[in-house]
PDB file of C-alpha atoms and ligand atoms in Angstrom:
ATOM      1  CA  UNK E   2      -1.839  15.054  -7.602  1.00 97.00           C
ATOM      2  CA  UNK E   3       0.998  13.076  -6.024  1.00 98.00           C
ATOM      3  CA  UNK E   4       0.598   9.315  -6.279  1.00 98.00           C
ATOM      4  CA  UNK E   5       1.799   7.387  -3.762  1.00 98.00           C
ATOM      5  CA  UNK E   6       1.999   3.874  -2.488  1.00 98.00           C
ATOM      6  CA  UNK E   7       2.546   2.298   0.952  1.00 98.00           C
ATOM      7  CA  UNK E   8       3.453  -0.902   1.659  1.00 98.00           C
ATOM      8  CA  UNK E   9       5.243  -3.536   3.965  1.00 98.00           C
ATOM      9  CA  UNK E  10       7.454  -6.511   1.782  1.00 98.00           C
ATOM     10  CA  UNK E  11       9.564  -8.868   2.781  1.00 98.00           C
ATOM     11  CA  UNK E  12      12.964 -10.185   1.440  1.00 98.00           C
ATOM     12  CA  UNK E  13      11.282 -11.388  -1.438  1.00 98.00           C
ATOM     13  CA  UNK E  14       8.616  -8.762  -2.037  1.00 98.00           C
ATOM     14  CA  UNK E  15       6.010 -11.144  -0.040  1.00 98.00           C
ATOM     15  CA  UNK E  16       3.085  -9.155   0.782  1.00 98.00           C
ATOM     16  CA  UNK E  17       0.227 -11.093   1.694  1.00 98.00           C
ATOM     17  CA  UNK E  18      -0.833 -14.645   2.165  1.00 97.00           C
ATOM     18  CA  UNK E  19      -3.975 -15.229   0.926  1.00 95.00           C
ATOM     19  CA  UNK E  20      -6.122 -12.587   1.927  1.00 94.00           C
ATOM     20  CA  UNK E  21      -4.478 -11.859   5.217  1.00 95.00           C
ATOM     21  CA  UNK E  22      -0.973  -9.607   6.208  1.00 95.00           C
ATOM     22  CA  UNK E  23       1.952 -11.097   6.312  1.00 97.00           C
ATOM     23  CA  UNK E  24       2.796  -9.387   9.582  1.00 97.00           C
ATOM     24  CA  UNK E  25       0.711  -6.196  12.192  1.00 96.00           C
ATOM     25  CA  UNK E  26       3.536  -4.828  13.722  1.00 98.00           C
ATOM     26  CA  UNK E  27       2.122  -2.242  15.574  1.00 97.00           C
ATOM     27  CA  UNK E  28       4.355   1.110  15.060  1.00 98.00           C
ATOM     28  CA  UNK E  29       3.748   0.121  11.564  1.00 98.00           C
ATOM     29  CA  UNK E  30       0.208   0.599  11.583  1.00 97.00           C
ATOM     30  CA  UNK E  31       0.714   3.789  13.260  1.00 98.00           C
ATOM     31  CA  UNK E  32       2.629   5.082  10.925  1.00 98.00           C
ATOM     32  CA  UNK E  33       0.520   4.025   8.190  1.00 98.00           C
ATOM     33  CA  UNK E  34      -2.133   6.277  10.078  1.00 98.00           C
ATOM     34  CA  UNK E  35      -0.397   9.263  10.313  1.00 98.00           C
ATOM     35  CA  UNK E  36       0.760   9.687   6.962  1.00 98.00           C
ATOM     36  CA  UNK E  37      -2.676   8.509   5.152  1.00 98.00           C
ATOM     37  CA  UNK E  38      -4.953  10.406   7.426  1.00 98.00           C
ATOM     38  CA  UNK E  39      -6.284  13.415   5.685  1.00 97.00           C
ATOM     39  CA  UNK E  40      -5.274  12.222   2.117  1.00 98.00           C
ATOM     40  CA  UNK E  41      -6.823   9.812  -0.174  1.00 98.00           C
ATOM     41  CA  UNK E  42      -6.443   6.054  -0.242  1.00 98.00           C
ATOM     42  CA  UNK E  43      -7.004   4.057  -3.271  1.00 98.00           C
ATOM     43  CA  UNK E  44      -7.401   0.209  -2.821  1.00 98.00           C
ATOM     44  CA  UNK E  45      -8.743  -3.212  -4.606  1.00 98.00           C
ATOM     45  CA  UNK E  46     -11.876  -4.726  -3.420  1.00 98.00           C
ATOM     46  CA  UNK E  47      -9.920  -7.575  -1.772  1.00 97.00           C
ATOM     47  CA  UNK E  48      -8.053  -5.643   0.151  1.00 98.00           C
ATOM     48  CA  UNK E  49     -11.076  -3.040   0.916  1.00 98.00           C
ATOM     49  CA  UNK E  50     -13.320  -6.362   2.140  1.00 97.00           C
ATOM     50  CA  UNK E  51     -10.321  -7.209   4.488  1.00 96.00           C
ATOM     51  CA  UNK E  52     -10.915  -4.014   6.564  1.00 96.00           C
ATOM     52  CA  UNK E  53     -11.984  -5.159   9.884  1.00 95.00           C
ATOM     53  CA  UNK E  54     -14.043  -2.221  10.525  1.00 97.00           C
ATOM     54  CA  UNK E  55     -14.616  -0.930   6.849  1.00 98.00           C
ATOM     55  CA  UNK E  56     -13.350   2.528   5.504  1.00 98.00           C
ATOM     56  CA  UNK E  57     -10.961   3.893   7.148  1.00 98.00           C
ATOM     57  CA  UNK E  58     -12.205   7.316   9.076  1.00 98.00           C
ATOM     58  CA  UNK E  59     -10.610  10.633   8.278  1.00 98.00           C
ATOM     59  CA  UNK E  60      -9.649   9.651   4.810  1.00 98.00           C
ATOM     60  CA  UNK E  61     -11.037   9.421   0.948  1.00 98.00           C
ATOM     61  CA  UNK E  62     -11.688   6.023   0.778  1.00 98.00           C
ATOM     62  CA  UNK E  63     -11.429   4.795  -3.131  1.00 98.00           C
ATOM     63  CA  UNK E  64     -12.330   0.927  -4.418  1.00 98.00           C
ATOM     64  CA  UNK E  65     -11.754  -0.882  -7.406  1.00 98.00           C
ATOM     65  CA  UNK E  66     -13.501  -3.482  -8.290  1.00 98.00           C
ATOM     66  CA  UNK E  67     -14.509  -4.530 -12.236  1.00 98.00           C
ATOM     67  CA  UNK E  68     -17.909  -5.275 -10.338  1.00 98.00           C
ATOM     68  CA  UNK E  69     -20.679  -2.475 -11.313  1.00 96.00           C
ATOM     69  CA  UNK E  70     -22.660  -1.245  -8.935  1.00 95.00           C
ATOM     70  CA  UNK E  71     -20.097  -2.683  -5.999  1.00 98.00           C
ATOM     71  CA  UNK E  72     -21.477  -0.827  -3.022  1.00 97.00           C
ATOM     72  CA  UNK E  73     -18.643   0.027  -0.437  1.00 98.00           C
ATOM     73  CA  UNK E  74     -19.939   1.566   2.415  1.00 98.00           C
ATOM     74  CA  UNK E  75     -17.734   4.833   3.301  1.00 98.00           C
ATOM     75  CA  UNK E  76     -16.249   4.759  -0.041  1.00 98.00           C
ATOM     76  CA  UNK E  77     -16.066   5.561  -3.777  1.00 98.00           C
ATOM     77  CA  UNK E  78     -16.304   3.197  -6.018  1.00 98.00           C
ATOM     78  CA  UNK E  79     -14.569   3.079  -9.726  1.00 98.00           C
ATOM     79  CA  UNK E  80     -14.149   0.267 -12.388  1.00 98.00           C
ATOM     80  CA  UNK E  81     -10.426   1.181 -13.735  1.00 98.00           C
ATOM     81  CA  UNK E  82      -7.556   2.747 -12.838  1.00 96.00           C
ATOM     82  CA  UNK E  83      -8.000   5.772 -15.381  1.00 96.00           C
ATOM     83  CA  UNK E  84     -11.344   6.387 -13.432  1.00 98.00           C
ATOM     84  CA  UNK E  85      -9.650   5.976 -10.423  1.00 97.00           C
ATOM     85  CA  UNK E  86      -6.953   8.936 -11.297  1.00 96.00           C
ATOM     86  CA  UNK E  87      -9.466  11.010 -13.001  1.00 97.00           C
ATOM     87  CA  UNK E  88     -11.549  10.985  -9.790  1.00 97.00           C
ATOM     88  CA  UNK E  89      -8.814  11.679  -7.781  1.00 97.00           C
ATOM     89  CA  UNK E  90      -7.199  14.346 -10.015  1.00 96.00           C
ATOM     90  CA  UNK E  91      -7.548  16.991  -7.716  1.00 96.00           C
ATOM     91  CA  UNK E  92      -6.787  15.297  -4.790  1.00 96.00           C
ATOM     92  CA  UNK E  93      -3.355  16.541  -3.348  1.00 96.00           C
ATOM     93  CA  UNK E  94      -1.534  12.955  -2.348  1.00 97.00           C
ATOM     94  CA  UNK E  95      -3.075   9.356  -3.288  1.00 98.00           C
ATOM     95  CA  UNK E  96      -1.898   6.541  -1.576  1.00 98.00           C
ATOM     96  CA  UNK E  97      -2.213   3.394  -3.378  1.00 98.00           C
ATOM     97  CA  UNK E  98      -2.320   0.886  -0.734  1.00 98.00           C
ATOM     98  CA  UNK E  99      -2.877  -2.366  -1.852  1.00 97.00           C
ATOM     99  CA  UNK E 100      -3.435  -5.484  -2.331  1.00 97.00           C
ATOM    100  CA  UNK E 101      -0.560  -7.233  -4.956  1.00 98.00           C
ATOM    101  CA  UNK E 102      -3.249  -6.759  -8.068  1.00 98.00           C
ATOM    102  CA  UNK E 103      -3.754  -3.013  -7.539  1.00 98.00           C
ATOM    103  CA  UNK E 104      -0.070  -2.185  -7.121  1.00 98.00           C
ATOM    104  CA  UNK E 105       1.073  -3.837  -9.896  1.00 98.00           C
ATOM    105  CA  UNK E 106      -1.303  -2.314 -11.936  1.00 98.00           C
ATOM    106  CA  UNK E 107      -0.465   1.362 -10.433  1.00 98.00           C
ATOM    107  CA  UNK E 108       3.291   1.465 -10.350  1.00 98.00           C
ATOM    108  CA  UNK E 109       3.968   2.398 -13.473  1.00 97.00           C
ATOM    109  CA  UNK E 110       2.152   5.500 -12.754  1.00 97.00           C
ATOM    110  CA  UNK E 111       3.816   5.839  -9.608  1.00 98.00           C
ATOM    111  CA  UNK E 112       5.703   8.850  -7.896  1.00 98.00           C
ATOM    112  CA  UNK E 113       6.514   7.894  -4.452  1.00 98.00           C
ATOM    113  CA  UNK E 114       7.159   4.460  -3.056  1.00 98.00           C
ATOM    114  CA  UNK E 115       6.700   4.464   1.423  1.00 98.00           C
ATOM    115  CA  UNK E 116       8.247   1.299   1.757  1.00 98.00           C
ATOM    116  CA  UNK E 117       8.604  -1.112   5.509  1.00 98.00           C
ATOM    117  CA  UNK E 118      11.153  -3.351   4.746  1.00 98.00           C
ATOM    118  CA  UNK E 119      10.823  -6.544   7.200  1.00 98.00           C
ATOM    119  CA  UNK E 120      14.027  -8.233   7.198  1.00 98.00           C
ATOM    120  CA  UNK E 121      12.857 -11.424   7.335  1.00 98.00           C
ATOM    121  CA  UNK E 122      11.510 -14.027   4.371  1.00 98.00           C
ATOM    122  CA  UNK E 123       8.164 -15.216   4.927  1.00 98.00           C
ATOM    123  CA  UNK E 124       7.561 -18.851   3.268  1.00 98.00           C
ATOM    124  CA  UNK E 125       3.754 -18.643   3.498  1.00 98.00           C
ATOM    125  CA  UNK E 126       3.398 -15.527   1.150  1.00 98.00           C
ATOM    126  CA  UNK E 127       1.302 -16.024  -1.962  1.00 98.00           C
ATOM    127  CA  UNK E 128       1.214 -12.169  -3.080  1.00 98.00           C
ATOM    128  CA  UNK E 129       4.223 -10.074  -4.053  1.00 98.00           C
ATOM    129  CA  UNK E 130       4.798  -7.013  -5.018  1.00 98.00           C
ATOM    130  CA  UNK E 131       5.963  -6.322  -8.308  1.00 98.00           C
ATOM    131  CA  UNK E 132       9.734  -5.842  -8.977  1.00 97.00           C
ATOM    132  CA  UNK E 133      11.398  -2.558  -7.796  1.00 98.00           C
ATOM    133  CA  UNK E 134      13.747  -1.277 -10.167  1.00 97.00           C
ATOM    134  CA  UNK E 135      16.417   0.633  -8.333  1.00 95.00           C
ATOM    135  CA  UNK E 136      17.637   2.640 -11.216  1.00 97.00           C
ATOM    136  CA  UNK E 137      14.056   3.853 -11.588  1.00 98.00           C
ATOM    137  CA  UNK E 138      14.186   5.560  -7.925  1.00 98.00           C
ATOM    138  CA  UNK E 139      15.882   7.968  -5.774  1.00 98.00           C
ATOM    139  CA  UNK E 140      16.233   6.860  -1.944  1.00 98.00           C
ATOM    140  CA  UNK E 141      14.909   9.557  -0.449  1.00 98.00           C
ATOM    141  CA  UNK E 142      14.974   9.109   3.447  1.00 98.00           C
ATOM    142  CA  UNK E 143      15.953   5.878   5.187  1.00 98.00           C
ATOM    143  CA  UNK E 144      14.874   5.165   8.662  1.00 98.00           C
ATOM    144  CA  UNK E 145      15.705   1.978  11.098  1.00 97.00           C
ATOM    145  CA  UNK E 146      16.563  -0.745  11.751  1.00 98.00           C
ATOM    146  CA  UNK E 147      13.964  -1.411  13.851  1.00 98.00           C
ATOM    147  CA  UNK E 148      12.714  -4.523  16.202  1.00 98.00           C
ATOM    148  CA  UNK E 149       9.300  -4.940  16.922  1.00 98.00           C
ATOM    149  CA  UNK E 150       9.363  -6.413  20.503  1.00 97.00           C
ATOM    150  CA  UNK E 151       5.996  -8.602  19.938  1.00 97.00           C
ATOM    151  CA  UNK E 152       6.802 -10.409  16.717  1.00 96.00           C
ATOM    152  CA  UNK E 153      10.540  -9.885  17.041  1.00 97.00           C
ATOM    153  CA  UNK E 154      10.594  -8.991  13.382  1.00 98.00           C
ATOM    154  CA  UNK E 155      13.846  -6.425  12.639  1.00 98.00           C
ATOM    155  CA  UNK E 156      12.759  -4.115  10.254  1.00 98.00           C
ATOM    156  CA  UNK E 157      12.986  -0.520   8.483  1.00 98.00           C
ATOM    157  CA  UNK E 158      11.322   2.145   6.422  1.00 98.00           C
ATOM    158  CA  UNK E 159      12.781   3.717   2.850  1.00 98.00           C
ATOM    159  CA  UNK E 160      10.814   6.556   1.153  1.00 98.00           C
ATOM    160  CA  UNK E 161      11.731   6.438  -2.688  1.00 98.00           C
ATOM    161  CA  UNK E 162      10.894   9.062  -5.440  1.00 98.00           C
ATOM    162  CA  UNK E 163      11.030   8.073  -8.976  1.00 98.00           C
ATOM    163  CA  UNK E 164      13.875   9.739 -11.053  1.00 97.00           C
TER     164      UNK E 164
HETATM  165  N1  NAP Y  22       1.818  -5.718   2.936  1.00 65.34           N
HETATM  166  C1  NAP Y  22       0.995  -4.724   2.655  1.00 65.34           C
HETATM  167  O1  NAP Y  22       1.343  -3.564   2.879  1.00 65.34           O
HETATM  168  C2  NAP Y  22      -0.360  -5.030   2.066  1.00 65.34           C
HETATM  169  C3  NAP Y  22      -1.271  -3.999   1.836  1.00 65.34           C
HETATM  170  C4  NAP Y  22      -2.516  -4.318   1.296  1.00 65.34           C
HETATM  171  C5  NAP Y  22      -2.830  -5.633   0.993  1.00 65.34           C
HETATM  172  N2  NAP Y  22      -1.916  -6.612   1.234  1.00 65.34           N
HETATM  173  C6  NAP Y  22      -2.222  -8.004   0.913  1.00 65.34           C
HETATM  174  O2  NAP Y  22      -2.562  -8.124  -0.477  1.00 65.34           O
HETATM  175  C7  NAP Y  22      -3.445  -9.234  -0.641  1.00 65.34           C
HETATM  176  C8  NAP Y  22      -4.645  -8.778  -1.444  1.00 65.34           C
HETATM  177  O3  NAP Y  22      -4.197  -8.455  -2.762  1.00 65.34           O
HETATM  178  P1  NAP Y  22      -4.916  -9.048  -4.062  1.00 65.34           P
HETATM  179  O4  NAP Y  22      -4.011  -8.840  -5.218  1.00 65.34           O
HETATM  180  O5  NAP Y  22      -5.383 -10.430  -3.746  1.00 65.34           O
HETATM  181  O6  NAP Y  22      -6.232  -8.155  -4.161  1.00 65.34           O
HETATM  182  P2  NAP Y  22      -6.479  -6.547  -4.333  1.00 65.34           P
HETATM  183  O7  NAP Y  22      -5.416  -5.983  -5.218  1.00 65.34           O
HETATM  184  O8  NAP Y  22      -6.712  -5.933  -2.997  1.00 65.34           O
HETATM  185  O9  NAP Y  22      -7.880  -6.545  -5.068  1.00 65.34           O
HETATM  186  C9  NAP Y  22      -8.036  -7.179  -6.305  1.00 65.34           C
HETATM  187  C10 NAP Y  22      -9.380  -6.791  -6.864  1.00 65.34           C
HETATM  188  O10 NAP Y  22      -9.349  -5.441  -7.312  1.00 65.34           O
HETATM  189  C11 NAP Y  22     -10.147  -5.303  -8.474  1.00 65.34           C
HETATM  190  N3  NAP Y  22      -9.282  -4.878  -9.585  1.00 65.34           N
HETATM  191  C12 NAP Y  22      -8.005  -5.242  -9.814  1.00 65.34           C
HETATM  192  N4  NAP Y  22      -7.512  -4.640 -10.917  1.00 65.34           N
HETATM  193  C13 NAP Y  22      -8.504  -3.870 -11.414  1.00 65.34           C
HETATM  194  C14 NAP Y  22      -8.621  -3.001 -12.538  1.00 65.34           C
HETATM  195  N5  NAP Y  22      -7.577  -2.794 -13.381  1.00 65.34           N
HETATM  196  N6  NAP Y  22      -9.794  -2.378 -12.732  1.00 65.34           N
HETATM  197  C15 NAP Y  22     -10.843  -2.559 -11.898  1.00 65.34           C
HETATM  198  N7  NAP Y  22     -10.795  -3.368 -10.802  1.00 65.34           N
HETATM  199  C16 NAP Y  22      -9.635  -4.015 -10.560  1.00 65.34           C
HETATM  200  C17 NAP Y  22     -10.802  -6.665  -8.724  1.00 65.34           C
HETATM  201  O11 NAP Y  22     -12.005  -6.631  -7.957  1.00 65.34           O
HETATM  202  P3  NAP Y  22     -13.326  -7.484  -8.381  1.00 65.34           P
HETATM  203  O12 NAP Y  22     -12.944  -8.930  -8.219  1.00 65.34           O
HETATM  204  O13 NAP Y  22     -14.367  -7.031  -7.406  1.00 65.34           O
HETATM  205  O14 NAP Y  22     -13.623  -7.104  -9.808  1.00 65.34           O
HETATM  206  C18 NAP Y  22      -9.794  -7.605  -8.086  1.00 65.34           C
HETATM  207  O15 NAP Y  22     -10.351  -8.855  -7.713  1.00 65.34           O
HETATM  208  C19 NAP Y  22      -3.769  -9.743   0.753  1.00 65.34           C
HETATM  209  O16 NAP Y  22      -2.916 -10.825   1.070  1.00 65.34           O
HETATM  210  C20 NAP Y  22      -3.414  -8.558   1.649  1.00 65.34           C
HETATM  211  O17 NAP Y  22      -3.091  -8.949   2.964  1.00 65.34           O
HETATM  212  C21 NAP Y  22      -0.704  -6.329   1.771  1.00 65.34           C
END
């Protein structure tokens, strides 16, 4: 199993404000799409209650919550990230995909980082990601810059593999 994580920061990791995105820019979300669909995606119960429509179709859905019997329509449910990767063990390519809690907790178990980069610094964000360390990771393909014509926010995409 290949464990991955997706996410969109800003210039100072800012991920989220409150509950909500920071930013939908809309080839984003597409591409967010096209790489998860088919695989598995692992998420926190914030994050998994912040689904407008629920689980996401044509995907393993997976929630954490600390809750017991949590019922997640669409989903699996597990109470700790060594249930989550012994669950998923035979699954070919996890993607960890949020919120701040859940990938702080799974980066250190991390192979593959599918980062958006928004080139911009959002003052309203209350949740970061954790701390990248560059001498941990390879820079494996580098797309962009980018400008997304309805929020005029510049931005780019950077695949990293850890060393
Ligand atoms: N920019 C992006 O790409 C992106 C992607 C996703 C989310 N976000 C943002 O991230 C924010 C949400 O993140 P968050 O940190 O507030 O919440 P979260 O990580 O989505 O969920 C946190 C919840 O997960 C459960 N949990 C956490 N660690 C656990 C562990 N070790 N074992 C079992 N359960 C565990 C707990 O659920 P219980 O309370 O039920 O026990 C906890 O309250 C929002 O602002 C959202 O917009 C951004």
């Amino acid at each position: 199993m290949i464990l991955s994580m997706i996410v969109a920061i800003d210039q100072n990791n800012g991920i989220g404000k409150g509950d909500d995105q920071l930013a939908y820019i809309s080839a984003d979300l597409k591409r967010f799409k096209a790489l998860t669909t088919g695989h598995t995606i692992l998420m926190g119960r914030k994050t998994f209650e912040a689904l407008p429509k629920g689980a996401l179709p044509k995907r393993r859905n997976v929630v954490i919550t600390r809750q017991s019997g949590y019922n997640a329509p669409g989903a699996d449910v597990v109470n700790s990230l060594d249930a989550a990767l012994a669950l998923c063990q035979n699954d070919d390519k996890v993607f960890v995909i949020g919120g701040g809690e859940i990938y702080s907790t799974f980066l250190p178990k991390t192979d593959e980082l599918y980062l958006t980069l928004i080139h911009h610094a959002f003052d309203e964000a209350t949740v970061f990601f954790p701390k990248i360390e560059p001498g941990e990771w390879n820079v494996e393909h580098e797309e962009g810059p980018f400008s997304d014509e309805k929020t005029q926010l510049a931005y780019s995409y950077q695949n990293l593999r850890r060393k």
